[in-house]
Short mmCIF file of C-alpha atoms in Angstrom, two decimals:
data_model
loop_
_atom_site.label_atom_id
_atom_site.label_comp_id
_atom_site.label_asym_id
_atom_site.label_seq_id
_atom_site.Cartn_x
_atom_site.Cartn_y
_atom_site.Cartn_z
CA MET A 1 19.82 5.68 -38.80
CA ALA A 2 16.43 4.77 -37.38
CA ARG A 3 16.08 8.29 -35.94
CA SER A 4 16.77 9.98 -39.27
CA TYR A 5 14.25 7.71 -40.94
CA ALA A 6 11.64 8.57 -38.29
CA HIS A 7 12.36 12.32 -38.73
CA ASN A 8 11.85 11.97 -42.47
CA VAL A 9 8.53 10.19 -41.97
CA VAL A 10 7.34 12.90 -39.56
CA GLY A 11 8.46 15.61 -42.01
CA VAL A 12 6.59 14.03 -44.88
CA GLY A 13 3.49 13.70 -42.65
CA ILE A 14 3.59 17.37 -41.70
CA PHE A 15 4.03 18.36 -45.36
CA LEU A 16 0.97 16.27 -46.37
CA VAL A 17 -1.17 17.85 -43.61
CA MET A 18 -0.15 21.34 -44.77
CA LEU A 19 -0.92 20.42 -48.39
CA VAL A 20 -4.42 19.17 -47.46
CA ALA A 21 -5.07 22.35 -45.45
CA ILE A 22 -4.09 24.51 -48.42
CA VAL A 23 -6.30 22.51 -50.79
CA GLU A 24 -9.25 22.72 -48.42
CA ALA A 25 -8.77 26.46 -47.98
CA THR A 26 -9.10 27.02 -51.70
CA PRO A 27 -12.75 27.66 -52.70
CA PRO A 28 -13.96 24.97 -55.19
CA GLY A 29 -15.06 27.60 -57.72
CA ILE A 30 -11.59 29.14 -57.84
CA ALA A 31 -9.77 25.80 -57.87
CA ASN A 32 -11.79 24.10 -60.63
CA ASN A 33 -12.93 26.97 -62.78
CA PRO A 34 -11.62 30.25 -64.24
CA SER A 35 -11.67 32.96 -61.61
CA HIS A 36 -12.25 35.75 -64.10
CA SER A 37 -14.98 36.64 -66.55
CA HIS A 38 -15.71 39.44 -69.01
CA CYS A 39 -18.47 40.81 -71.22
CA SER A 40 -18.03 40.22 -74.95
CA ASP A 41 -21.14 42.04 -76.18
CA ASP A 42 -20.18 44.56 -78.83
CA GLU A 43 -23.26 46.70 -78.07
CA ILE A 44 -22.19 47.33 -74.46
CA LYS A 45 -18.97 49.22 -75.15
CA GLN A 46 -18.51 50.54 -71.62
CA CYS A 47 -18.34 46.98 -70.25
CA LYS A 48 -16.88 44.94 -73.12
CA ASN A 49 -13.71 43.03 -72.24
CA LEU A 50 -13.48 44.52 -68.74
CA PRO A 51 -12.09 41.73 -66.49
CA HIS A 52 -14.13 40.76 -63.40
CA VAL A 53 -13.01 38.52 -60.56
CA CYS A 54 -15.55 35.80 -59.68
CA PRO A 55 -16.90 36.03 -56.06
CA LYS A 56 -15.41 33.41 -53.77
CA PHE A 57 -18.84 31.97 -53.02
CA CYS A 58 -19.44 30.99 -56.67
CA PRO A 59 -19.12 27.16 -56.73
CA ASN A 60 -18.77 26.84 -60.51
CA GLY A 61 -17.26 30.14 -61.63
CA CYS A 62 -19.21 33.11 -62.93
CA ILE A 63 -20.27 35.12 -65.97
CA THR A 64 -20.47 38.85 -66.50
CA GLU A 65 -23.95 40.34 -67.01
CA CYS A 66 -23.15 42.99 -69.61
CA ARG A 67 -25.82 45.62 -68.89
CA SER A 68 -25.08 45.79 -65.17
CA CYS A 69 -21.41 44.93 -65.81
CA LYS A 70 -21.37 42.65 -62.75
CA PRO A 71 -20.24 39.03 -62.25
CA ILE A 72 -23.01 36.44 -61.63
CA CYS A 73 -22.49 32.97 -60.16
CA ILE A 74 -23.10 29.96 -62.40
CA ASP A 75 -24.67 26.77 -61.07
CA GLY A 76 -23.88 23.96 -63.52
CA PRO A 77 -26.30 21.14 -64.41
CA LEU A 78 -26.46 18.16 -62.08
CA PRO A 79 -26.60 14.71 -63.74
CA PRO A 80 -27.20 12.64 -60.58
CA PRO A 81 -30.99 13.21 -60.60
CA TYR A 82 -31.15 11.01 -63.72
CA SER A 83 -29.28 8.11 -62.10
CA PRO A 84 -31.77 7.19 -59.34
CA PRO A 85 -34.68 6.34 -61.67
CA PRO A 86 -32.74 3.83 -63.83
CA SER A 87 -31.04 2.32 -60.79
CA ALA A 88 -34.34 2.08 -58.92
CA SER A 89 -36.28 0.34 -61.70
CA PRO A 90 -33.89 -2.55 -62.65
CA PRO A 91 -33.79 -4.12 -59.13
CA PRO A 92 -37.51 -5.12 -59.05
CA PRO A 93 -37.35 -7.28 -62.25
CA HIS A 94 -34.09 -8.98 -61.18
CA SER A 95 -34.98 -9.66 -57.54
CA PRO A 96 -38.15 -11.77 -58.04
CA PRO A 97 -36.55 -14.33 -60.51
CA PRO A 98 -33.84 -15.40 -58.00
CA SER A 99 -36.54 -15.85 -55.40
CA THR A 100 -38.64 -18.06 -57.71
CA SER A 101 -35.72 -20.07 -59.17
CA PRO A 102 -34.53 -21.71 -55.87
CA PRO A 103 -37.74 -23.76 -55.38
CA PRO A 104 -37.23 -25.96 -58.54
CA PRO A 105 -33.70 -27.05 -57.43
CA TYR A 106 -35.02 -28.09 -54.04
CA SER A 107 -37.72 -30.39 -55.48
CA PRO A 108 -35.30 -32.93 -57.19
CA PRO A 109 -33.35 -33.91 -53.99
CA PRO A 110 -36.29 -35.29 -52.03
CA SER A 111 -37.57 -36.94 -55.18
CA ALA A 112 -37.75 -40.73 -55.51
CA SER A 113 -38.76 -42.23 -58.82
CA PRO A 114 -42.44 -42.70 -57.88
CA PRO A 115 -42.91 -39.46 -55.86
CA PRO A 116 -41.65 -36.81 -58.39
CA PRO A 117 -44.93 -36.20 -60.14
CA SER A 118 -46.94 -36.14 -56.90
CA SER A 119 -44.60 -34.60 -54.26
CA PRO A 120 -43.26 -31.49 -56.10
CA PRO A 121 -46.71 -29.94 -56.56
CA PRO A 122 -47.57 -29.80 -52.85
CA SER A 123 -43.99 -28.81 -51.86
CA ALA A 124 -43.38 -26.23 -54.62
CA SER A 125 -46.72 -24.49 -54.15
CA PRO A 126 -47.50 -23.72 -50.51
CA PRO A 127 -49.48 -20.62 -51.62
CA PRO A 128 -51.53 -22.47 -54.29
CA PRO A 129 -52.81 -25.45 -52.22
CA TYR A 130 -56.29 -24.32 -53.25
CA PRO A 131 -56.15 -25.68 -56.88
CA PRO A 132 -56.21 -29.46 -57.49
CA PRO A 133 -52.95 -31.47 -57.83
CA PRO A 134 -53.05 -31.75 -61.62
CA SER A 135 -53.27 -27.95 -62.00
CA ALA A 136 -50.48 -27.43 -59.47
CA SER A 137 -47.67 -27.75 -62.03
CA PRO A 138 -48.88 -24.94 -64.36
CA PRO A 139 -49.28 -22.31 -61.58
CA PRO A 140 -45.55 -22.16 -60.70
CA PRO A 141 -44.59 -20.77 -64.12
CA SER A 142 -47.67 -18.51 -64.23
CA SER A 143 -47.51 -17.16 -60.69
CA PRO A 144 -44.04 -15.48 -60.92
CA PRO A 145 -45.01 -13.20 -63.85
CA PRO A 146 -47.85 -11.46 -61.95
CA SER A 147 -45.50 -10.98 -58.99
CA ILE A 148 -42.83 -9.47 -61.27
CA SER A 149 -45.01 -7.10 -63.34
CA PRO A 150 -46.63 -4.99 -60.56
CA PRO A 151 -43.41 -3.52 -59.11
CA PRO A 152 -42.11 -1.81 -62.30
CA PRO A 153 -45.24 0.29 -62.97
CA SER A 154 -45.45 1.32 -59.31
CA THR A 155 -41.85 2.57 -59.09
CA SER A 156 -40.93 3.88 -62.55
CA PRO A 157 -43.80 6.27 -63.55
CA PRO A 158 -43.59 8.69 -60.56
CA SER A 159 -39.84 9.25 -60.87
CA PRO A 160 -39.50 10.87 -64.35
CA PRO A 161 -41.80 13.90 -63.75
CA SER A 162 -40.17 14.67 -60.41
CA THR A 163 -36.57 14.49 -61.63
CA SER A 164 -36.72 16.01 -65.12
CA PRO A 165 -35.32 19.58 -65.16
CA LYS A 166 -36.44 22.10 -67.76
CA LYS A 167 -34.58 22.60 -71.02
CA CYS A 168 -33.84 26.09 -72.32
CA LYS A 169 -32.22 27.65 -75.37
CA CYS A 170 -30.49 30.87 -76.42
CA LYS A 171 -32.95 32.74 -78.64
CA ASN A 172 -30.77 35.68 -79.66
CA LYS A 173 -29.56 35.28 -83.23
CA LYS A 174 -26.78 37.84 -82.59
CA TYR A 175 -24.90 34.98 -80.92
CA PRO A 176 -24.69 32.32 -83.67
CA SER A 177 -22.29 30.11 -81.72
CA CYS A 178 -24.86 29.72 -78.93
CA TYR A 179 -28.17 30.33 -80.77
CA ASN A 180 -30.73 27.52 -80.42
CA GLN A 181 -28.38 25.34 -78.34
CA GLU A 182 -30.29 23.36 -75.70
CA HIS A 183 -29.18 23.54 -72.05
CA THR A 184 -30.44 21.89 -68.84
CA CYS A 185 -31.52 24.14 -65.97
CA PRO A 186 -29.21 24.06 -62.91
CA SER A 187 -30.18 21.88 -59.95
CA SER A 188 -30.90 24.94 -57.79
CA CYS A 189 -33.62 26.12 -60.24
CA PRO A 190 -34.73 23.08 -62.26
CA THR A 191 -37.80 24.83 -63.73
CA THR A 192 -36.85 28.52 -63.83
CA CYS A 193 -33.75 29.39 -65.80
CA GLN A 194 -32.62 30.98 -69.05
CA VAL A 195 -29.50 30.86 -71.17
CA ASP A 196 -27.04 33.76 -71.02
CA CYS A 197 -26.16 33.93 -74.73
CA VAL A 198 -22.87 35.75 -74.12
CA SER A 199 -21.39 33.00 -71.94
CA CYS A 200 -23.74 30.32 -73.39
CA LYS A 201 -24.53 29.05 -69.89
CA PRO A 202 -27.88 28.45 -68.11
CA VAL A 203 -28.53 30.95 -65.30
CA CYS A 204 -31.29 30.89 -62.65
CA ASN A 205 -33.89 33.64 -63.21
CA CYS A 206 -33.73 34.61 -59.53
CA ASP A 207 -29.89 34.98 -59.61
CA LYS A 208 -29.74 37.79 -62.16
CA PRO A 209 -29.66 41.55 -61.47
CA GLY A 210 -33.21 42.91 -61.39
CA ALA A 211 -34.69 39.75 -59.81
CA VAL A 212 -37.37 39.85 -57.07
CA CYS A 213 -38.16 36.41 -55.64
CA GLN A 214 -38.97 34.44 -52.49
CA ASP A 215 -39.35 36.28 -49.15
CA PRO A 216 -38.75 39.32 -51.12
CA ARG A 217 -35.12 38.78 -52.08
CA PHE A 218 -33.87 41.51 -54.40
CA ILE A 219 -30.77 41.56 -56.61
CA GLY A 220 -29.91 45.15 -57.46
CA ALA A 221 -28.32 46.45 -60.64
CA ASP A 222 -25.02 46.49 -58.69
CA GLY A 223 -25.30 42.69 -58.24
CA ILE A 224 -25.77 42.94 -54.45
CA THR A 225 -28.47 40.73 -52.89
CA PHE A 226 -30.70 42.16 -50.17
CA TYR A 227 -34.11 41.58 -48.57
CA PHE A 228 -36.99 44.04 -48.20
CA HIS A 229 -39.76 42.62 -46.00
CA GLY A 230 -42.22 45.53 -45.96
CA LYS A 231 -45.57 44.61 -44.39
CA LYS A 232 -48.38 42.27 -45.34
CA ASP A 233 -51.44 43.74 -47.16
CA LYS A 234 -49.48 46.95 -47.96
CA ASP A 235 -48.15 48.50 -51.17
CA PHE A 236 -44.56 49.64 -51.72
CA CYS A 237 -42.76 51.51 -54.48
CA LEU A 238 -40.25 49.30 -56.32
CA VAL A 239 -39.29 51.67 -59.15
CA SER A 240 -40.11 55.35 -59.69
CA ASP A 241 -38.79 57.47 -62.55
CA SER A 242 -40.18 60.34 -64.59
CA ASN A 243 -41.70 58.00 -67.24
CA LEU A 244 -42.20 54.80 -65.21
CA HIS A 245 -43.58 53.82 -61.80
CA ILE A 246 -43.99 50.29 -60.39
CA ASN A 247 -45.66 49.42 -57.11
CA ALA A 248 -45.87 45.97 -55.46
CA HIS A 249 -48.63 44.59 -53.25
CA PHE A 250 -47.31 42.40 -50.42
CA ILE A 251 -49.14 39.46 -48.82
CA GLY A 252 -47.86 37.70 -45.76
CA LYS A 253 -48.25 35.75 -42.55
CA ARG A 254 -47.46 36.92 -39.09
CA ASN A 255 -44.73 35.09 -37.19
CA GLU A 256 -45.38 35.19 -33.44
CA ASN A 257 -41.69 34.64 -32.66
CA MET A 258 -40.52 37.56 -34.79
CA ARG A 259 -41.12 41.31 -34.98
CA ARG A 260 -41.93 41.21 -38.69
CA ASP A 261 -44.21 39.48 -41.15
CA PHE A 262 -43.27 36.79 -43.62
CA THR A 263 -44.10 38.55 -46.89
CA TRP A 264 -44.23 37.86 -50.62
CA VAL A 265 -45.07 39.98 -53.71
CA GLN A 266 -48.58 39.05 -54.79
CA ALA A 267 -49.11 41.70 -57.52
CA ILE A 268 -47.46 44.64 -59.27
CA GLY A 269 -49.00 47.79 -60.75
CA ILE A 270 -47.14 49.46 -63.64
CA LEU A 271 -47.66 53.09 -64.70
CA TYR A 272 -46.13 54.45 -67.92
CA GLY A 273 -47.31 57.27 -70.18
CA THR A 274 -51.10 57.31 -69.90
CA HIS A 275 -51.36 53.53 -69.42
CA ASN A 276 -51.33 51.08 -66.54
CA ILE A 277 -50.89 47.30 -66.26
CA SER A 278 -51.50 45.02 -63.31
CA VAL A 279 -50.13 41.47 -62.91
CA GLY A 280 -51.21 39.35 -59.94
CA ALA A 281 -51.30 35.84 -58.49
CA GLN A 282 -54.78 34.62 -57.69
CA LYS A 283 -55.36 33.10 -54.24
CA THR A 284 -55.58 29.31 -54.18
CA ALA A 285 -55.64 26.72 -51.39
CA THR A 286 -53.84 23.88 -53.18
CA TRP A 287 -51.44 24.23 -56.09
CA ASP A 288 -51.76 22.63 -59.51
CA ASP A 289 -49.33 23.97 -62.14
CA ALA A 290 -51.71 22.95 -64.89
CA ILE A 291 -54.22 25.58 -63.71
CA ASP A 292 -53.47 29.19 -64.64
CA ARG A 293 -53.45 31.53 -61.63
CA LEU A 294 -52.37 34.72 -63.43
CA SER A 295 -54.50 37.87 -63.33
CA LEU A 296 -53.84 40.46 -66.07
CA ASN A 297 -55.32 43.90 -66.64
CA PHE A 298 -54.49 46.68 -69.14
CA ASP A 299 -56.00 50.14 -68.48
CA GLY A 300 -58.63 48.46 -66.26
CA GLU A 301 -59.70 45.82 -68.78
CA THR A 302 -59.05 42.12 -68.19
CA ILE A 303 -56.68 40.40 -70.63
CA VAL A 304 -57.40 36.77 -71.46
CA LEU A 305 -54.56 34.76 -73.03
CA PRO A 306 -55.10 31.14 -74.22
CA ASN A 307 -53.13 28.59 -72.19
CA ASN A 308 -50.54 27.93 -74.89
CA GLN A 309 -46.86 28.84 -74.87
CA GLY A 310 -46.17 31.68 -77.32
CA GLU A 311 -49.67 33.24 -77.22
CA ARG A 312 -49.31 37.01 -77.48
CA TRP A 313 -51.46 40.08 -76.80
CA MET A 314 -50.60 43.52 -78.24
CA SER A 315 -51.97 46.95 -77.37
CA GLU A 316 -53.64 49.09 -79.99
CA SER A 317 -52.18 52.38 -78.74
CA GLY A 318 -48.59 53.46 -78.27
CA PRO A 319 -46.12 52.85 -76.88
CA THR A 320 -46.63 49.32 -78.21
CA THR A 321 -47.11 46.83 -75.38
CA TYR A 322 -46.73 43.06 -75.72
CA ILE A 323 -47.77 40.39 -73.23
CA THR A 324 -46.52 36.89 -74.19
CA ARG A 325 -46.93 33.50 -72.51
CA THR A 326 -43.55 31.84 -71.94
CA GLY A 327 -45.20 28.70 -70.54
CA LYS A 328 -48.57 27.03 -70.94
CA THR A 329 -49.69 28.51 -67.59
CA ASN A 330 -48.51 30.96 -64.93
CA GLU A 331 -45.60 32.47 -66.92
CA ILE A 332 -45.55 35.68 -69.00
CA VAL A 333 -43.26 38.41 -70.28
CA ILE A 334 -44.45 42.03 -70.56
CA GLU A 335 -42.58 44.28 -73.00
CA VAL A 336 -43.07 47.99 -73.66
CA GLU A 337 -40.88 49.26 -76.47
CA ASN A 338 -37.94 51.36 -75.37
CA ILE A 339 -39.05 51.31 -71.70
CA PHE A 340 -38.92 47.87 -70.00
CA LYS A 341 -39.17 44.08 -70.21
CA ILE A 342 -40.60 42.25 -67.17
CA SER A 343 -40.93 38.47 -66.63
CA ALA A 344 -43.48 37.21 -64.12
CA LYS A 345 -44.21 33.72 -62.85
CA VAL A 346 -46.79 32.56 -60.29
CA VAL A 347 -45.39 30.07 -57.74
CA PRO A 348 -46.67 28.67 -54.43
CA ILE A 349 -45.08 28.15 -51.03
CA THR A 350 -44.32 24.43 -50.91
CA GLU A 351 -44.59 22.26 -47.83
CA LYS A 352 -40.80 21.86 -47.80
CA GLU A 353 -40.23 25.67 -47.87
CA SER A 354 -42.77 26.14 -45.11
CA ARG A 355 -41.10 23.45 -42.97
CA VAL A 356 -37.53 24.75 -43.55
CA HIS A 357 -38.35 28.44 -42.96
CA ASN A 358 -41.08 27.84 -40.37
CA TYR A 359 -43.65 29.80 -42.41
CA GLY A 360 -46.55 27.87 -40.91
CA ILE A 361 -48.47 27.59 -44.22
CA THR A 362 -51.77 25.77 -43.83
CA GLN A 363 -53.88 23.88 -46.36
CA ASP A 364 -56.38 26.70 -46.82
CA ASP A 365 -53.86 28.95 -48.63
CA CYS A 366 -50.58 28.13 -50.40
CA PHE A 367 -49.72 31.86 -50.67
CA ALA A 368 -49.34 31.93 -54.45
CA HIS A 369 -47.01 34.84 -55.31
CA LEU A 370 -44.87 36.29 -58.11
CA GLU A 371 -41.28 35.71 -59.08
CA LEU A 372 -40.14 38.73 -61.11
CA GLY A 373 -37.31 39.71 -63.39
CA PHE A 374 -36.88 43.35 -64.44
CA LYS A 375 -34.93 44.76 -67.38
CA PHE A 376 -35.07 48.54 -67.91
CA LEU A 377 -34.18 50.35 -71.16
CA SER A 378 -34.54 54.05 -70.38
CA LEU A 379 -34.04 54.86 -66.68
CA SER A 380 -32.66 58.23 -65.65
CA ASN A 381 -30.05 58.80 -62.96
CA GLU A 382 -32.78 60.14 -60.67
CA VAL A 383 -34.67 56.84 -60.48
CA SER A 384 -35.71 55.73 -57.00
CA GLY A 385 -37.65 52.93 -55.27
CA VAL A 386 -36.60 49.80 -53.40
CA LEU A 387 -35.07 48.29 -56.58
CA GLY A 388 -34.90 51.39 -58.77
CA GLN A 389 -32.35 53.24 -56.66
CA THR A 390 -29.75 50.53 -57.37
CA TYR A 391 -29.72 51.60 -61.06
CA ARG A 392 -28.21 55.02 -60.31
CA ARG A 393 -24.65 55.38 -61.57
CA ASN A 394 -23.22 56.50 -58.24
CA TYR A 395 -25.44 54.35 -55.97
CA VAL A 396 -23.85 53.06 -52.79
CA SER A 397 -25.62 50.09 -51.15
CA ARG A 398 -27.37 50.85 -47.83
CA VAL A 399 -27.38 47.26 -46.60
CA LYS A 400 -24.94 45.69 -44.15
CA MET A 401 -22.79 43.47 -46.34
CA GLY A 402 -21.48 41.22 -43.53
CA ALA A 403 -24.95 40.08 -42.47
CA LEU A 404 -26.27 36.64 -43.44
CA MET A 405 -29.51 38.33 -44.54
CA PRO A 406 -28.78 41.93 -45.64
CA ILE A 407 -32.02 43.88 -45.09
CA MET A 408 -33.05 47.10 -46.82
CA GLY A 409 -35.05 49.34 -44.53
CA GLY A 410 -37.28 52.25 -45.47
CA ASP A 411 -40.85 50.95 -45.07
CA LYS A 412 -42.20 54.50 -44.65
CA GLU A 413 -40.01 55.94 -47.36
CA PHE A 414 -41.29 53.49 -50.01
CA SER A 415 -44.87 53.01 -48.78
CA ALA A 416 -47.67 53.80 -51.27
CA SER A 417 -51.43 54.18 -50.65
CA GLY A 418 -52.46 51.86 -53.51
CA LEU A 419 -51.27 49.66 -56.33
CA PHE A 420 -51.59 52.46 -58.90
CA ASN A 421 -50.79 55.43 -56.65
CA ALA A 422 -47.40 57.06 -57.27
CA ASP A 423 -47.47 58.82 -53.92
CA CYS A 424 -44.55 57.29 -51.99
CA SER A 425 -42.16 59.94 -50.55
CA VAL A 426 -39.51 59.17 -53.21
CA ALA A 427 -41.93 59.18 -56.22
CA LYS A 428 -40.59 60.72 -59.46
CA PHE A 429 -43.34 59.72 -61.89
CA GLN A 430 -44.99 62.43 -64.00
CA ALA A 431 -48.15 61.17 -65.66
CA GLU A 432 -48.53 62.38 -69.22
CA ASN A 433 -51.63 64.32 -70.12
CA GLU A 434 -53.37 62.97 -73.22
CA ASN A 435 -54.35 66.54 -74.20
CA ALA A 436 -50.82 67.86 -73.82
CA GLY A 437 -50.09 67.20 -77.48
CA SER A 438 -52.98 69.44 -78.58
CA LEU A 439 -51.07 72.54 -77.46
CA ASN A 440 -48.65 72.05 -80.29
CA ASN A 441 -51.48 72.68 -82.81
CA LEU A 442 -52.97 75.62 -80.89
CA GLU A 443 -52.71 78.86 -82.95
CA LEU A 444 -51.67 81.72 -80.66
CA PRO A 445 -52.82 85.32 -81.44
CA SER A 446 -50.48 87.88 -82.96
CA LEU A 447 -49.92 91.02 -80.81
CA LYS A 448 -48.09 94.34 -81.36
CA CYS A 449 -46.82 96.10 -78.29
CA ASN A 450 -46.09 99.87 -77.74
CA SER A 451 -42.43 98.97 -77.33
CA GLY A 452 -42.32 97.97 -80.98
CA ILE A 453 -42.08 94.21 -80.30
CA HIS A 454 -44.68 92.21 -82.12
CA GLY A 455 -45.30 88.65 -83.25
CA ARG A 456 -47.38 85.53 -82.61
CA GLY A 457 -47.50 84.53 -78.96
CA VAL A 458 -45.97 87.77 -77.62
CA VAL A 459 -47.23 89.03 -74.22
CA CYS A 460 -47.10 92.82 -73.74
CA LYS A 461 -46.21 94.43 -70.41
CA ARG A 462 -48.13 97.43 -69.09
#
């Protein structure tokens, strides 16, 4: 009987171990959230309602980005950052009172009827022996308050600014169920996110297709993440099509222990039609987000935007170009009708980033650079460039998918001689001639040939 009982206990133990192993083997995103997503945008018919399986590495499920028709991980908001401040501030006010209340109880025991008025003052106030005995009784009640008040101001003010993530809203009225709803940015990007109106969820700007961030980390139109390091102080072609060309200027720092540079995108040059725009991050030693470090130029002229969110500049010639501040400083969106929409934000390399990645950033330069988000409206299937090639319909990724850091090669293939030079080996851009339109109004002569053919614009053969 005892044996059978022991066997049963062992069997139950083995079953529990197997159950725990199965639970641990299940990714948290698949176990706690739907493992599928789909696009519900009526305007994107080729992607609407197509089911997509969320990647296994998505901790909180995913959404489908309709234009690229690819699933994107969602990082939900994290409430814990709010708990430390309230829990940190209450202790100071509560701890001093208990420390000041014990002294009064200790004074009665040694008291005899004559001593009480005289003995408590010297015993209860070792710190205030300086004032005379008669004034010794008032100090005890007055001394605790000053000791209680200093701690709260010293601990509470610094915490709110450091732990308050940004709020964002859906601004597309085509989605009434989500329009104008406020969301909190995910913990992985507390200051740089936007709401995906289709899924009504906040998504990090650097986690969407078309993003270029950090040590240039790209997310292609196919949803695949890769790195393109290039070289410091050089220019590379990001996108090149017949009507659009975008180059990026890389800055960097040499790592003695590696064969490559640490690089970041410091500026971009955009060519379209007969116009050009440059967006850059100005060099600065120390970072202050209240100071604007953006540099903007349109057709060689400097653009000055007041430091207020919502301020907008518009071009006088077509195609209509808008440059709008999305933050008080260092954040803009550039829109050219029917061609593209680009978001740009100037950010520094923080001390923590430098320490974690061993960048070796010094106090003389915080390597201010751009975080970019691209959205294209009229690319052809011949588009090329580091990022542009991923927008081809039949594009097959060239990076090694199993690597921890998939790297896109082709420094020579995408190298350009300047920020506004469309001369990389894969360039497709064809600059429009402003005088090309005048040929339409040119009146051609009328000729009559010996063969009997005649008319305006006819060329006769000898």
